[in-house]
Short mmCIF file of C-alpha atoms and ligand atoms in Angstrom, two decimals:
data_model
loop_
_atom_site.label_atom_id
_atom_site.label_comp_id
_atom_site.label_asym_id
_atom_site.label_seq_id
_atom_site.Cartn_x
_atom_site.Cartn_y
_atom_site.Cartn_z
CA MET A 87 0.00 0.00 0.00
CA THR A 88 1.46 3.34 -0.98
CA ASN A 89 1.49 6.02 1.65
CA GLY A 90 2.12 8.83 -0.79
CA ASP A 91 5.35 10.68 -1.37
CA TYR A 92 4.62 13.84 0.55
CA PHE A 93 4.95 15.05 4.12
CA SER A 94 3.24 17.79 6.12
CA VAL A 95 6.24 18.89 8.21
CA LYS A 96 9.83 17.79 8.76
CA PHE A 97 12.50 19.28 10.98
CA LYS A 98 15.78 19.31 9.09
CA ASP A 99 19.07 21.23 9.49
CA ASP A 100 17.61 23.42 12.22
CA LYS A 101 14.70 24.47 10.05
CA LEU A 102 11.04 23.58 9.81
CA VAL A 103 10.14 22.38 6.33
CA TYR A 104 6.41 22.34 5.62
CA LEU A 105 4.14 21.71 2.68
CA ASP A 106 2.16 24.91 1.93
CA GLN A 107 -1.38 23.50 2.06
CA THR A 108 -3.01 26.62 0.62
CA LYS A 109 -1.57 25.64 -2.81
CA LEU A 110 -2.65 21.99 -2.81
CA PRO A 111 -3.50 19.92 -4.72
CA LEU A 112 -2.37 21.78 -7.83
CA VAL A 113 1.05 22.87 -6.55
CA GLU A 114 3.19 20.89 -4.08
CA GLU A 115 5.49 23.53 -2.65
CA TYR A 116 7.58 23.16 0.49
CA VAL A 117 8.62 26.17 2.59
CA GLU A 118 11.70 26.19 4.84
CA THR A 119 12.06 28.51 7.78
CA ASP A 120 13.76 28.92 11.13
CA ASP A 121 11.73 32.02 12.00
CA TYR A 122 8.97 31.49 14.56
CA GLU A 123 7.08 34.52 13.28
CA ARG A 124 6.94 32.89 9.81
CA ILE A 125 5.53 29.73 11.41
CA ALA A 126 2.93 31.81 13.28
CA LEU A 127 1.86 33.32 9.96
CA ALA A 128 1.74 29.87 8.36
CA ILE A 129 -0.65 28.72 11.11
CA GLU A 130 -2.84 31.83 10.73
CA ARG A 131 -2.99 31.48 6.94
CA LEU A 132 -3.68 27.70 7.12
CA GLU A 133 -0.49 26.92 5.20
CA VAL A 134 -0.28 24.33 7.98
CA ARG A 135 -3.50 23.33 9.69
CA GLY A 136 -5.35 20.51 11.45
CA ALA A 137 -5.39 20.36 15.25
CA PRO A 138 -2.46 17.98 15.96
CA LEU A 139 -0.26 19.52 13.25
CA ILE A 140 -0.87 23.03 14.60
CA GLY A 141 0.39 21.79 17.99
CA ILE A 142 3.48 20.23 16.42
CA CYS A 143 4.32 23.39 14.44
CA ALA A 144 3.78 25.50 17.58
CA ALA A 145 6.29 23.36 19.49
CA TYR A 146 8.94 23.66 16.74
CA ALA A 147 8.31 27.42 16.46
CA ILE A 148 8.82 27.91 20.19
CA ALA A 149 12.06 25.88 20.13
CA LEU A 150 13.32 27.97 17.20
CA SER A 151 12.55 31.20 19.05
CA VAL A 152 15.61 30.65 21.27
CA LYS A 153 17.90 29.13 18.64
CA ASN A 154 20.25 32.09 18.24
CA ASP A 155 19.60 33.61 21.61
CA SER A 156 22.18 34.20 24.32
CA GLN A 157 20.90 37.22 26.27
CA ASN A 158 17.15 37.66 26.70
CA ILE A 159 16.25 34.00 26.46
CA GLU A 160 13.37 34.02 28.94
CA SER A 161 11.67 37.16 27.59
CA ASP A 162 12.13 36.04 23.98
CA PHE A 163 10.72 32.63 24.86
CA ASN A 164 7.66 34.19 26.53
CA LYS A 165 7.14 36.57 23.61
CA ALA A 166 7.19 33.64 21.18
CA CYS A 167 4.71 31.65 23.31
CA GLU A 168 2.33 34.62 23.37
CA ARG A 169 2.59 35.13 19.63
CA ILE A 170 1.97 31.47 18.82
CA GLN A 171 -0.91 31.35 21.28
CA SER A 172 -2.67 34.18 19.42
CA THR A 173 -2.71 32.40 16.05
CA ARG A 174 -5.88 30.29 16.28
CA PRO A 175 -8.30 29.85 19.21
CA THR A 176 -10.16 26.54 18.78
CA ALA A 177 -7.73 23.62 18.34
CA VAL A 178 -6.68 22.76 21.86
CA ASN A 179 -3.53 20.93 20.68
CA LEU A 180 -1.98 24.37 20.15
CA PHE A 181 -2.43 25.33 23.81
CA TRP A 182 -1.46 21.86 25.00
CA ALA A 183 1.82 22.01 23.04
CA ILE A 184 2.61 25.53 24.32
CA GLU A 185 2.07 24.32 27.92
CA GLU A 186 4.39 21.36 27.29
CA MET A 187 7.08 23.72 25.95
CA LYS A 188 6.61 26.12 28.90
CA ASN A 189 7.00 23.27 31.41
CA THR A 190 10.13 22.06 29.62
CA PHE A 191 11.53 25.60 29.68
CA GLN A 192 10.81 26.08 33.40
CA VAL A 193 12.56 22.85 34.38
CA ASN A 194 15.56 23.39 32.08
CA LYS A 195 15.99 27.13 31.73
CA ASN A 196 19.50 27.11 33.20
CA SER A 197 20.68 24.25 31.02
CA GLU A 198 23.63 24.83 28.71
CA ASN A 199 21.70 24.35 25.51
CA ILE A 200 18.06 25.25 26.07
CA TYR A 201 17.43 25.28 22.30
CA LYS A 202 18.39 21.63 22.05
CA THR A 203 16.28 20.72 25.09
CA LEU A 204 13.22 22.48 23.64
CA LEU A 205 13.84 20.99 20.22
CA ASP A 206 14.00 17.48 21.72
CA ARG A 207 10.62 18.11 23.37
CA ALA A 208 9.14 19.31 20.06
CA ILE A 209 10.46 16.21 18.27
CA LYS A 210 8.90 14.03 21.00
CA ILE A 211 5.53 15.76 20.53
CA HIS A 212 5.81 15.12 16.79
CA ASN A 213 6.78 11.44 17.20
CA GLN A 214 4.15 10.87 19.87
CA ASP A 215 1.45 12.08 17.50
CA GLU A 216 2.66 9.70 14.81
CA GLY A 217 2.20 6.80 17.24
CA TYR A 218 -1.22 8.05 18.32
CA CYS A 219 -2.36 8.15 14.69
CA ARG A 220 -1.29 4.52 14.19
CA LYS A 221 -3.19 3.38 17.29
CA ILE A 222 -6.29 5.38 16.31
CA GLY A 223 -6.27 3.60 12.96
CA TYR A 224 -5.98 0.23 14.66
CA HIS A 225 -8.75 0.89 17.22
CA GLY A 226 -10.98 2.27 14.49
CA LEU A 227 -11.12 -1.14 12.79
CA SER A 228 -13.68 -2.28 15.36
CA ILE A 229 -16.34 0.16 14.11
CA PHE A 230 -16.52 -1.54 10.69
CA LYS A 231 -19.17 -4.25 10.71
CA ILE A 232 -19.18 -4.65 6.90
CA LYS A 233 -17.15 -3.38 3.95
CA SER A 234 -18.36 0.22 4.15
CA ASN A 235 -18.95 3.44 2.31
CA VAL A 236 -17.66 6.22 4.54
CA LEU A 237 -18.45 9.92 4.51
CA THR A 238 -15.90 12.33 5.97
CA HIS A 239 -15.58 16.09 6.40
CA CYS A 240 -12.61 18.48 6.26
CA ASN A 241 -9.10 16.98 6.25
CA THR A 242 -7.79 14.68 8.96
CA GLY A 243 -4.86 12.93 7.28
CA LYS A 244 -1.10 13.25 7.17
CA LEU A 245 -1.68 16.91 6.29
CA ALA A 246 -3.40 17.50 9.63
CA THR A 247 -1.23 15.45 12.00
CA GLY A 248 2.25 14.06 12.68
CA GLY A 249 1.31 10.64 11.31
CA ASP A 250 -1.32 9.08 9.05
CA GLY A 251 -4.13 11.11 10.57
CA THR A 252 -7.09 10.69 12.86
CA ALA A 253 -10.33 9.92 10.97
CA PHE A 254 -8.15 9.49 7.89
CA SER A 255 -5.99 6.91 9.66
CA VAL A 256 -9.15 4.95 10.54
CA ILE A 257 -10.25 5.05 6.90
CA LYS A 258 -6.79 4.15 5.57
CA THR A 259 -6.27 1.27 8.02
CA ALA A 260 -9.76 -0.06 7.30
CA PHE A 261 -9.13 0.21 3.56
CA GLU A 262 -5.89 -1.75 3.92
CA ASN A 263 -7.93 -4.42 5.74
CA GLY A 264 -10.54 -4.65 2.98
CA LEU A 265 -13.19 -2.79 4.98
CA VAL A 266 -13.66 0.37 2.89
CA ASN A 267 -15.46 0.38 -0.39
CA HIS A 268 -15.71 4.11 -1.17
CA VAL A 269 -15.09 7.43 0.57
CA TYR A 270 -17.43 10.39 0.14
CA ALA A 271 -15.36 13.50 0.85
CA ASP A 272 -17.27 16.67 1.70
CA GLU A 273 -15.68 19.57 -0.17
CA THR A 274 -15.75 21.57 3.11
CA ARG A 275 -16.46 25.18 2.28
CA PRO A 276 -15.17 27.79 2.66
CA LEU A 277 -11.51 26.71 2.39
CA LEU A 278 -12.16 23.37 0.67
CA GLN A 279 -10.01 21.16 2.88
CA GLY A 280 -12.05 18.21 1.56
CA SER A 281 -11.87 18.72 -2.20
CA ARG A 282 -8.28 20.00 -2.07
CA LEU A 283 -6.58 18.11 0.76
CA THR A 284 -8.58 14.96 1.61
CA ALA A 285 -8.99 14.20 -2.08
CA PHE A 286 -5.21 14.66 -2.54
CA GLU A 287 -4.50 12.22 0.29
CA LEU A 288 -7.09 9.64 -0.76
CA ASP A 289 -5.67 9.76 -4.27
CA LYS A 290 -2.10 9.31 -2.99
CA CYS A 291 -3.23 6.26 -0.98
CA GLY A 292 -5.21 4.73 -3.86
CA ILE A 293 -8.52 4.79 -1.95
CA PRO A 294 -11.63 5.10 -4.20
CA PHE A 295 -13.41 8.38 -3.51
CA SER A 296 -15.66 11.10 -4.81
CA ILE A 297 -16.11 14.71 -3.73
CA GLN A 298 -19.51 16.21 -3.05
CA THR A 299 -20.75 19.65 -2.05
CA ASP A 300 -21.42 19.85 1.68
CA SER A 301 -25.15 20.21 1.06
CA SER A 302 -25.29 16.78 -0.66
CA ALA A 303 -24.88 14.83 2.58
CA ALA A 304 -28.58 14.53 3.47
CA GLU A 305 -29.45 13.10 0.06
CA LEU A 306 -26.54 10.62 0.11
CA LEU A 307 -27.56 9.41 3.56
CA LYS A 308 -31.23 9.17 2.59
CA GLN A 309 -30.33 7.06 -0.46
CA GLY A 310 -28.47 4.62 1.81
CA LYS A 311 -25.14 5.31 0.12
CA VAL A 312 -23.26 5.90 3.39
CA ASP A 313 -22.68 3.29 6.13
CA LEU A 314 -20.53 5.38 8.48
CA VAL A 315 -19.64 9.03 9.06
CA ILE A 316 -16.20 9.69 10.57
CA THR A 317 -14.61 13.08 11.25
CA GLY A 318 -11.80 14.48 13.37
CA ALA A 319 -12.03 17.09 16.14
CA ASP A 320 -10.23 20.26 17.13
CA ARG A 321 -11.32 20.14 20.75
CA VAL A 322 -13.17 17.47 22.69
CA ALA A 323 -14.68 18.74 25.95
CA LEU A 324 -14.64 16.49 29.02
CA ASN A 325 -18.31 15.61 28.47
CA GLY A 326 -17.60 14.57 24.86
CA ASP A 327 -19.02 17.67 23.12
CA SER A 328 -16.68 18.03 20.15
CA ALA A 329 -15.66 21.05 18.09
CA ASN A 330 -14.71 20.35 14.49
CA LYS A 331 -14.82 22.07 11.10
CA ILE A 332 -18.03 23.98 10.40
CA GLY A 333 -20.59 21.55 8.98
CA THR A 334 -19.71 18.66 11.30
CA TYR A 335 -22.68 19.28 13.63
CA MET A 336 -25.00 19.26 10.62
CA LEU A 337 -23.59 15.85 9.63
CA ALA A 338 -24.09 14.44 13.13
CA VAL A 339 -27.73 15.56 13.14
CA LEU A 340 -28.24 14.00 9.70
CA ALA A 341 -26.53 10.75 10.68
CA ASN A 342 -28.71 10.52 13.79
CA TYR A 343 -31.87 11.14 11.78
CA HIS A 344 -30.93 8.41 9.30
CA ASN A 345 -29.70 5.98 11.98
CA ILE A 346 -26.16 5.95 10.64
CA PRO A 347 -23.22 5.76 13.08
CA PHE A 348 -21.34 9.04 13.53
CA TYR A 349 -17.79 8.74 14.91
CA ILE A 350 -15.12 11.23 15.92
CA ALA A 351 -11.42 10.23 15.87
CA ALA A 352 -8.93 12.30 17.85
CA PRO A 353 -5.81 11.81 19.97
CA SER A 354 -5.96 12.42 23.74
CA THR A 355 -4.08 15.69 23.13
CA THR A 356 -7.32 16.99 21.56
CA VAL A 357 -9.26 16.31 24.78
CA ALA A 358 -9.33 19.58 26.74
CA LYS A 359 -8.91 19.12 30.47
CA GLN A 360 -9.91 22.75 31.08
CA THR A 361 -13.08 22.55 28.97
CA PRO A 362 -16.00 20.88 30.79
CA SER A 363 -18.48 21.12 27.91
CA GLY A 364 -18.98 22.51 24.43
CA LYS A 365 -20.34 25.76 25.86
CA GLU A 366 -16.82 26.76 26.91
CA ILE A 367 -15.22 26.14 23.50
CA GLU A 368 -14.16 29.31 21.71
CA ILE A 369 -15.12 29.16 18.05
CA GLU A 370 -12.81 30.85 15.56
CA TYR A 371 -14.41 33.36 13.18
CA ARG A 372 -12.38 34.03 10.05
CA ASN A 373 -12.14 36.82 7.51
CA LYS A 374 -15.35 37.15 5.49
CA ASN A 375 -13.33 37.18 2.27
CA GLU A 376 -12.88 33.42 2.75
CA VAL A 377 -16.62 33.16 1.97
CA LEU A 378 -16.84 35.95 -0.63
CA PHE A 379 -13.89 34.57 -2.63
CA ILE A 380 -12.86 31.07 -3.75
CA ASN A 381 -9.13 30.72 -4.39
CA GLN A 382 -8.73 34.47 -4.82
CA ASN A 383 -11.66 34.61 -7.26
CA GLN A 384 -14.34 37.00 -6.12
CA ILE A 385 -17.71 35.24 -6.42
CA THR A 386 -20.04 37.93 -5.13
CA HIS A 387 -20.03 41.61 -4.14
CA GLN A 388 -17.30 42.31 -1.64
CA ASN A 389 -19.49 44.62 0.43
CA TYR A 390 -21.96 41.82 1.20
CA ASP A 391 -21.88 40.61 4.78
CA ALA A 392 -20.87 36.99 5.44
CA SER A 393 -21.11 34.60 8.36
CA THR A 394 -17.73 33.04 9.08
CA PRO A 395 -17.59 30.48 11.92
CA ALA A 396 -14.74 28.07 11.14
CA PHE A 397 -15.95 25.40 13.59
CA ASP A 398 -19.11 24.12 15.25
CA VAL A 399 -19.74 21.96 18.29
CA THR A 400 -21.44 18.57 18.05
CA PRO A 401 -23.21 17.61 21.30
CA ALA A 402 -21.87 14.40 22.86
CA HIS A 403 -25.17 12.51 22.63
CA LEU A 404 -25.05 12.67 18.82
CA ILE A 405 -21.61 10.99 18.71
CA THR A 406 -21.74 7.18 18.47
CA GLY A 407 -18.13 6.87 19.61
CA ILE A 408 -14.87 8.76 20.04
CA ILE A 409 -11.83 6.85 18.79
CA THR A 410 -8.59 7.79 20.55
CA GLU A 411 -5.20 6.07 20.80
CA GLU A 412 -6.57 4.40 23.94
CA GLY A 413 -9.62 2.79 22.36
CA VAL A 414 -13.19 3.63 21.37
CA TYR A 415 -15.19 5.55 23.98
CA THR A 416 -18.98 5.76 23.94
CA PHE A 417 -21.56 8.06 25.51
CA PRO A 418 -21.56 9.18 28.34
CA TYR A 419 -18.05 10.54 27.88
CA ASN A 420 -17.33 11.85 31.38
CA PHE A 421 -14.48 9.33 31.82
CA LEU A 422 -12.46 11.02 29.11
CA VAL A 423 -9.99 12.47 31.60
CA VAL A 424 -6.50 11.92 30.26
CA ASP A 425 -3.01 12.98 31.36
O1 MRU B 757 -9.35 24.93 9.91
P1 MRU B 757 -8.60 23.62 9.87
O2 MRU B 757 -8.33 23.14 8.49
O3 MRU B 757 -7.38 23.65 10.74
O4 MRU B 757 -9.62 22.59 10.54
C1 MRU B 757 -9.22 21.26 10.69
C2 MRU B 757 -10.29 20.37 11.16
O5 MRU B 757 -11.40 20.80 11.44
C3 MRU B 757 -9.95 18.92 11.33
O6 MRU B 757 -11.09 18.14 11.14
C4 MRU B 757 -9.45 18.71 12.77
O7 MRU B 757 -8.37 19.55 13.05
C5 MRU B 757 -9.06 17.32 13.02
S1 MRU B 757 -7.57 16.95 12.17
C6 MRU B 757 -6.83 15.63 12.66
#
């Protein structure tokens, strides 16, 4: 089984190398930088995106912020943490990774080579996520009762994580085990992570797929074309309420109405210890031009108002199961307390 010949991020020769996802799938262009401010911009612009990958990039950016530093290490470190923290509000992996880097800094701030210590921590965060993705894929096999047609939303693959993905890893592992017939990929307006990125990854892995507009889901489900819906998450609250790309809640409601299982796949680093329920999740609102334009092409009058939530929250009771690296959890989700 081919795994594709691309990567989302690599750390090489003291630089972060990342695939600029805003250009995919038509142009595969890698960017190299050792500047944390450039990485912050890349996160804001969605050149790198997806909850676990944002956390990984944040960790590398923070390590790089002290690379050439000898004098104001602590204040430069804090400035970098603040900058990275301001990039995107919803994916909790970002805040988790910043906390990990802060703890590492506090314990080791007098060490001879703090850059190397922080870099080692960032590499561990990256490698840990790769392992989590593999386990999520393995645990996800249990949700397939028959060879299935799967509908997914947004992008949850290698482009969104440090490994093979979350929901995507479940789909890929199941496909490799003969359990996936066809994948229906929601295009995922406004930024088209489905038609640009998930399609790119499914194609690279040789998994049969088609792309549909987000508004096609109800009809596909009604016609019995979909056996399972699986998405990722950007933040899972302790009661299981889960924030994910705008449109996910709509899918969960539809799946419930049609009696089709709706699963979330996410690593434990996406479970927010400080977030008791979905009510406390901050939803990112993005620039309205992301709705008024498609790929820089203006599609309506620029002075029209637009609604721009980037995420929504699916209530826990609509989620059949949450697949993590530890196994598949089911409602009620109050035991989802992880270290
Ligand atoms: O705005 P994005 O592209 O960062 O949103 C990404 C998603 O909503 C993914 O579904 C989520 O991060 C899970 S990825 C493993």
